[in-house]
CSV table of C-alpha atoms and ligand atoms in Angstrom, one decimal:
chain,number,residue,atom,x,y,z
A,1139,MET,CA,-25.2,60.3,-0.2
A,1140,ASN,CA,-25.1,64.1,-0.5
A,1141,ASN,CA,-23.5,66.5,-3.0
A,1142,GLU,CA,-20.3,66.8,-1.0
A,1143,ASN,CA,-20.0,63.0,-1.0
A,1144,LEU,CA,-20.4,63.0,-4.8
A,1145,LYS,CA,-17.9,65.8,-5.2
A,1146,ASN,CA,-15.3,63.9,-3.1
A,1147,ILE,CA,-15.8,60.7,-5.1
A,1148,GLU,CA,-15.3,62.6,-8.3
A,1149,GLU,CA,-11.9,63.8,-7.0
A,1150,LEU,CA,-11.0,60.3,-5.9
A,1151,ILE,CA,-11.8,58.9,-9.3
A,1152,GLU,CA,-9.8,61.5,-11.1
A,1153,LYS,CA,-6.8,60.6,-8.9
A,1154,LEU,CA,-7.4,56.9,-9.6
A,1155,LEU,CA,-7.4,57.6,-13.4
A,1156,ILE,CA,-4.1,59.4,-13.1
A,1157,GLU,CA,-2.6,56.7,-10.8
A,1158,ILE,CA,-3.4,53.9,-13.3
A,1159,GLY,CA,-1.6,55.8,-16.1
A,1160,GLU,CA,-4.5,57.6,-17.8
A,1161,ASP,CA,-4.7,61.1,-19.1
A,1162,SER,CA,-7.7,62.3,-17.0
A,1163,HIS,CA,-8.3,65.2,-19.4
A,1164,ARG,CA,-8.7,62.9,-22.4
A,1165,GLU,CA,-12.0,63.6,-24.2
A,1166,GLY,CA,-13.5,60.1,-23.6
A,1167,ILE,CA,-12.9,60.2,-19.8
A,1168,ILE,CA,-13.1,63.8,-18.9
A,1169,ARG,CA,-16.6,63.3,-17.5
A,1170,THR,CA,-15.9,59.8,-16.1
A,1171,PRO,CA,-15.3,60.9,-12.5
A,1172,ASN,CA,-18.8,62.5,-12.6
A,1173,ARG,CA,-20.4,59.4,-14.1
A,1174,VAL,CA,-18.6,57.1,-11.7
A,1175,ALA,CA,-19.8,59.1,-8.7
A,1176,LYS,CA,-23.4,58.9,-9.9
A,1177,ALA,CA,-23.0,55.2,-10.4
A,1178,TRP,CA,-21.7,54.7,-6.9
A,1179,LYS,CA,-24.6,56.7,-5.5
A,1180,PHE,CA,-26.9,54.1,-7.1
A,1181,LEU,CA,-24.8,51.1,-6.3
A,1182,SER,CA,-24.5,52.0,-2.6
A,1183,LYS,CA,-28.2,53.0,-2.2
A,1184,GLY,CA,-28.8,50.2,0.2
A,1185,TYR,CA,-26.9,52.0,3.0
A,1186,GLY,CA,-29.6,54.6,3.1
A,1187,GLN,CA,-32.5,52.1,3.2
A,1188,ASP,CA,-33.9,50.1,6.0
A,1189,LEU,CA,-36.2,47.1,6.3
A,1190,ASP,CA,-39.3,49.0,7.6
A,1191,GLU,CA,-39.1,51.5,4.7
A,1192,ILE,CA,-38.9,48.6,2.2
A,1193,ILE,CA,-41.7,46.6,3.7
A,1194,ASN,CA,-43.9,49.6,4.2
A,1195,ASN,CA,-46.6,47.7,6.0
A,1196,ALA,CA,-47.0,45.1,3.3
A,1197,VAL,CA,-47.4,42.2,5.8
A,1198,PHE,CA,-50.8,40.7,5.9
A,1199,LYS,CA,-52.7,38.2,8.1
A,1200,GLU,CA,-53.4,35.0,6.1
A,1201,ASP,CA,-54.0,31.4,7.0
A,1202,TYR,CA,-52.0,30.0,4.0
A,1203,ASP,CA,-49.4,27.6,5.5
A,1204,GLU,CA,-47.7,26.1,2.5
A,1205,MET,CA,-44.3,27.0,1.2
A,1206,VAL,CA,-44.1,30.3,-0.7
A,1207,THR,CA,-41.1,30.4,-3.1
A,1208,ILE,CA,-39.8,33.2,-5.2
A,1209,LYS,CA,-37.0,32.0,-7.4
A,1210,ASP,CA,-34.6,33.4,-10.0
A,1211,ILE,CA,-34.5,36.9,-8.5
A,1212,ASP,CA,-31.7,38.8,-10.3
A,1213,PHE,CA,-29.3,40.3,-7.8
A,1214,PHE,CA,-26.3,42.6,-8.2
A,1215,SER,CA,-23.7,43.5,-5.6
A,1216,LEU,CA,-20.1,44.5,-5.1
A,1217,CYS,CA,-17.6,42.4,-3.2
A,1218,GLU,CA,-16.2,44.2,-0.3
A,1219,HIS,CA,-12.7,42.8,-0.8
A,1220,HIS,CA,-12.1,44.1,-4.4
A,1221,LEU,CA,-15.1,46.5,-5.1
A,1222,LEU,CA,-15.8,44.3,-8.1
A,1223,PRO,CA,-19.3,43.1,-9.0
A,1224,PHE,CA,-20.8,39.8,-8.1
A,1225,PHE,CA,-24.3,38.9,-9.4
A,1226,GLY,CA,-26.6,36.1,-10.1
A,1227,LYS,CA,-29.9,34.6,-8.9
A,1228,ALA,CA,-31.5,34.6,-5.5
A,1229,HIS,CA,-34.1,32.0,-4.5
A,1230,VAL,CA,-36.2,32.8,-1.4
A,1231,ALA,CA,-38.8,30.7,0.3
A,1232,TYR,CA,-40.7,30.8,3.6
A,1233,ILE,CA,-43.5,28.9,5.3
A,1234,PRO,CA,-46.0,31.3,6.8
A,1235,ASP,CA,-47.2,31.1,10.3
A,1236,GLY,CA,-50.2,33.5,10.1
A,1237,LYS,CA,-48.5,36.2,8.1
A,1238,ILE,CA,-47.5,36.7,4.5
A,1239,ILE,CA,-45.5,39.5,2.8
A,1240,GLY,CA,-46.4,41.2,-0.5
A,1241,LEU,CA,-44.5,39.2,-3.1
A,1242,SER,CA,-42.8,42.2,-4.7
A,1243,LYS,CA,-41.2,43.1,-1.4
A,1244,VAL,CA,-38.9,40.1,-1.5
A,1245,PRO,CA,-36.8,41.3,-4.6
A,1246,ARG,CA,-36.7,44.7,-2.9
A,1247,ILE,CA,-35.2,43.2,0.2
A,1248,VAL,CA,-32.6,41.4,-2.0
A,1249,ASP,CA,-31.8,44.7,-3.7
A,1250,MET,CA,-31.4,46.6,-0.5
A,1251,TYR,CA,-28.7,44.2,0.7
A,1252,GLY,CA,-27.1,43.9,-2.8
A,1253,ARG,CA,-26.6,47.7,-3.0
A,1254,ARG,CA,-24.0,47.7,-0.3
A,1255,LEU,CA,-20.5,46.2,-0.2
A,1256,GLN,CA,-21.0,42.6,0.6
A,1257,VAL,CA,-19.7,39.1,0.8
A,1258,GLN,CA,-22.2,36.6,-0.6
A,1259,GLU,CA,-22.4,34.6,2.6
A,1260,ARG,CA,-23.5,37.6,4.7
A,1261,MET,CA,-25.9,38.8,2.1
A,1262,THR,CA,-27.6,35.4,2.0
A,1263,HIS,CA,-27.9,35.4,5.8
A,1264,GLN,CA,-29.2,39.0,6.0
A,1265,ILE,CA,-32.1,38.2,3.5
A,1266,ALA,CA,-33.1,35.2,5.5
A,1267,GLU,CA,-32.9,36.9,8.9
A,1268,SER,CA,-34.9,39.9,7.6
A,1269,LEU,CA,-37.8,37.7,6.5
A,1270,ASN,CA,-37.6,35.7,9.7
A,1271,ASP,CA,-37.8,38.9,11.8
A,1272,VAL,CA,-40.6,40.4,9.8
A,1273,LEU,CA,-42.9,37.4,9.5
A,1274,SER,CA,-41.9,35.0,12.3
A,1275,PRO,CA,-42.6,32.2,9.9
A,1276,LYS,CA,-42.2,28.4,10.4
A,1277,GLY,CA,-39.1,28.6,8.3
A,1278,VAL,CA,-37.1,30.6,5.8
A,1279,ALA,CA,-34.7,29.4,3.1
A,1280,VAL,CA,-32.4,31.5,0.9
A,1281,VAL,CA,-30.0,30.3,-1.8
A,1282,LEU,CA,-27.8,32.7,-3.8
A,1283,GLU,CA,-25.9,31.6,-6.9
A,1284,GLY,CA,-23.3,34.2,-7.8
A,1285,GLU,CA,-20.6,34.9,-10.4
A,1286,HIS,CA,-17.8,36.9,-8.9
A,1287,MET,CA,-15.8,39.2,-11.2
A,1288,CYS,CA,-13.0,39.2,-8.7
A,1289,MET,CA,-12.6,35.5,-9.4
A,1290,GLN,CA,-13.3,35.6,-13.1
A,1291,MET,CA,-11.4,38.7,-14.2
A,1292,ARG,CA,-8.4,38.5,-12.0
A,1293,GLY,CA,-6.5,36.1,-9.7
A,1294,VAL,CA,-7.5,32.5,-10.5
A,1295,GLU,CA,-9.5,33.6,-13.6
A,1296,LYS,CA,-12.0,30.8,-13.3
A,1297,GLN,CA,-14.6,32.0,-15.8
A,1298,ASN,CA,-17.3,29.3,-15.2
A,1299,SER,CA,-17.4,28.9,-11.5
A,1300,TYR,CA,-20.4,29.9,-9.4
A,1301,ALA,CA,-20.5,30.4,-5.7
A,1302,THR,CA,-23.6,29.0,-4.0
A,1303,THR,CA,-24.5,30.0,-0.5
A,1304,SER,CA,-27.5,29.1,1.5
A,1305,SER,CA,-29.2,30.1,4.7
A,1306,MET,CA,-31.9,27.7,6.2
A,1307,ILE,CA,-34.0,28.7,9.3
A,1308,GLY,CA,-36.7,26.8,11.2
A,1309,LEU,CA,-38.4,23.9,9.3
A,1310,PHE,CA,-35.9,24.2,6.4
A,1311,ARG,CA,-33.1,23.5,8.7
A,1312,ARG,CA,-34.8,20.9,10.9
A,1313,ASP,CA,-36.8,18.9,8.3
A,1314,SER,CA,-34.9,17.5,5.4
A,1315,ARG,CA,-38.1,16.9,3.4
A,1316,THR,CA,-39.0,20.5,3.5
A,1317,ARG,CA,-35.5,21.5,2.5
A,1318,GLU,CA,-35.6,19.0,-0.4
A,1319,GLU,CA,-39.0,20.3,-1.6
A,1320,PHE,CA,-37.5,23.8,-1.8
A,1321,LEU,CA,-34.3,22.6,-3.5
A,1322,ASN,CA,-36.5,20.7,-6.1
A,1323,ILE,CA,-38.6,23.8,-6.7
A,1324,ILE,CA,-35.6,26.0,-7.4
A,1325,SER,CA,-33.9,23.5,-9.6
A,1326,MET,CA,-37.1,23.0,-11.8
A,1327,LYS,CA,-37.1,24.7,-15.2
A,1328,LYS,CA,-39.7,27.4,-15.5
B,2316,ZN,ZN1,-13.7,39.9,-4.3
């Protein structure tokens, strides 16, 4: 996002403030368009990132062939239907087939897809496919549990409902015991 993009967003937000009935010159919100533009730069950062840059060669040869699970990764995203936040926990697992990935890269992959407009279903799938592409593992499993502000603040106003989405590839899809092992691990208290 360049300076011209930021400038255009500022103008749009000033218009938005006027359209909803605000006084856009009121002291408290005079700099709001500028702040919102900067916030959007951050929240849409994922559009300018790609997998290679995130992974940055942190894939290593290793014989370890047991399940690797990273659970309770905080994620934040914006629903593409309402531009309202959804956020929660991501749980990611894979079974290596000769290659492992630096553990810190997994939350970064989650962030990259979160910082775009999303639906939770697609985001779940993209995380799983990315790991599958990069590692060619025996299996990948991703579960996202998200709270959606577009459900909680408007419309049905269901404050305590979570959406759970999952994507299972390879052994996690074919073998119910593998899948259950993963589901047990992510439901265990730390
Ligand atoms: Zn929505």
